[in-house]
mmCIF file of C-alpha atoms in Angstrom:
data_model
loop_
_atom_site.group_PDB
_atom_site.id
_atom_site.type_symbol
_atom_site.label_atom_id
_atom_site.label_comp_id
_atom_site.label_asym_id
_atom_site.label_seq_id
_atom_site.Cartn_x
_atom_site.Cartn_y
_atom_site.Cartn_z
ATOM 1 C CA MET A 1 11.222 25.671 -24.577
ATOM 2 C CA SER A 2 11.779 29.408 -24.342
ATOM 3 C CA SER A 3 15.060 30.978 -25.344
ATOM 4 C CA GLY A 4 17.620 31.015 -22.591
ATOM 5 C CA GLY A 5 16.244 27.773 -21.154
ATOM 6 C CA CYS A 6 18.228 24.707 -20.335
ATOM 7 C CA ALA A 7 17.283 21.180 -21.238
ATOM 8 C CA VAL A 8 18.476 18.583 -18.752
ATOM 9 C CA PRO A 9 18.324 14.987 -19.980
ATOM 10 C CA HIS A 10 16.137 12.582 -18.006
ATOM 11 C CA ALA A 11 19.126 10.358 -17.178
ATOM 12 C CA GLN A 12 20.951 13.282 -15.557
ATOM 13 C CA ILE A 13 17.922 14.161 -13.453
ATOM 14 C CA ALA A 14 17.646 10.508 -12.390
ATOM 15 C CA TYR A 15 21.361 10.483 -11.524
ATOM 16 C CA LEU A 16 21.088 13.608 -9.373
ATOM 17 C CA ALA A 17 17.953 12.327 -7.644
ATOM 18 C CA ALA A 18 19.619 8.997 -6.842
ATOM 19 C CA ALA A 19 22.704 10.806 -5.542
ATOM 20 C CA ALA A 20 20.586 13.050 -3.314
ATOM 21 C CA PHE A 21 18.580 10.180 -1.825
ATOM 22 C CA ARG A 22 21.756 8.149 -1.321
ATOM 23 C CA PHE A 23 23.354 11.108 0.472
ATOM 24 C CA VAL A 24 20.489 11.238 2.963
ATOM 25 C CA LEU A 25 19.997 7.488 3.417
ATOM 26 C CA LEU A 26 23.705 6.802 3.978
ATOM 27 C CA ARG A 27 23.225 8.321 7.420
ATOM 28 C CA LYS A 28 20.908 5.423 8.279
ATOM 29 C CA GLN A 29 22.735 2.666 6.397
ATOM 30 C CA THR A 30 21.539 -0.271 8.459
ATOM 31 C CA ARG A 31 17.863 0.645 8.020
ATOM 32 C CA TYR A 32 18.088 1.273 4.264
ATOM 33 C CA ARG A 33 20.536 -1.316 2.946
ATOM 34 C CA ALA A 34 18.241 -2.532 0.130
ATOM 35 C CA GLU A 35 17.404 1.011 -0.919
ATOM 36 C CA LEU A 36 21.072 2.013 -0.907
ATOM 37 C CA ASP A 37 21.942 -1.004 -3.052
ATOM 38 C CA TRP A 38 19.246 -0.014 -5.545
ATOM 39 C CA LEU A 39 20.394 3.618 -5.544
ATOM 40 C CA GLY A 40 23.949 2.466 -6.234
ATOM 41 C CA ARG A 41 22.725 0.525 -9.255
ATOM 42 C CA GLU A 42 20.746 3.550 -10.427
ATOM 43 C CA LEU A 43 23.815 5.755 -10.144
ATOM 44 C CA LYS A 44 25.787 3.339 -12.300
ATOM 45 C CA ARG A 45 22.952 2.993 -14.804
ATOM 46 C CA THR A 46 22.357 6.719 -15.231
ATOM 47 C CA ARG A 47 25.970 7.901 -15.012
ATOM 48 C CA PRO A 48 26.769 10.016 -18.065
ATOM 49 C CA ARG A 49 29.087 8.450 -20.584
ATOM 50 C CA ALA A 50 30.490 11.773 -21.801
ATOM 51 C CA GLU A 51 33.393 12.925 -19.661
ATOM 52 C CA GLY A 52 32.260 16.566 -19.602
ATOM 53 C CA ALA A 53 28.763 15.721 -18.389
ATOM 54 C CA CYS A 54 30.193 13.333 -15.827
ATOM 55 C CA LEU A 55 32.506 16.024 -14.450
ATOM 56 C CA ARG A 56 29.695 18.594 -14.265
ATOM 57 C CA LEU A 57 27.364 16.231 -12.413
ATOM 58 C CA GLY A 58 30.185 15.264 -10.074
ATOM 59 C CA GLN A 59 30.656 18.930 -9.238
ATOM 60 C CA VAL A 60 26.944 19.325 -8.511
ATOM 61 C CA VAL A 61 26.940 16.286 -6.221
ATOM 62 C CA ARG A 62 30.086 17.406 -4.378
ATOM 63 C CA ARG A 63 28.733 20.939 -3.943
ATOM 64 C CA GLY A 64 25.494 19.538 -2.542
ATOM 65 C CA GLY A 65 27.475 17.437 -0.084
ATOM 66 C CA GLU A 66 29.382 20.518 1.035
ATOM 67 C CA LEU A 67 26.214 22.581 1.446
ATOM 68 C CA TYR A 68 24.140 19.967 3.258
ATOM 69 C CA GLY A 69 26.803 17.838 4.931
ATOM 70 C CA GLY A 70 26.179 19.392 8.316
ATOM 71 C CA TRP A 71 22.420 19.003 8.235
ATOM 72 C CA ARG A 72 20.720 16.421 10.429
ATOM 73 C CA PHE A 73 18.247 14.125 8.710
#
């Protein structure tokens, strides 16, 4: 990795990906119930244990919801 880079752990990437897919699929809950259940389990499994990391990821997810909440999927 070059200097000034940022290493993001795999579990945090998985958490953010699951949160993003869940955000989109929640709009079509009845069609994607099984997928939403799986995404919920993935969010629990990959949730950071450290409070600081958990707060940072929560901020990213909330900010994404604010930015894309009005979009139609």
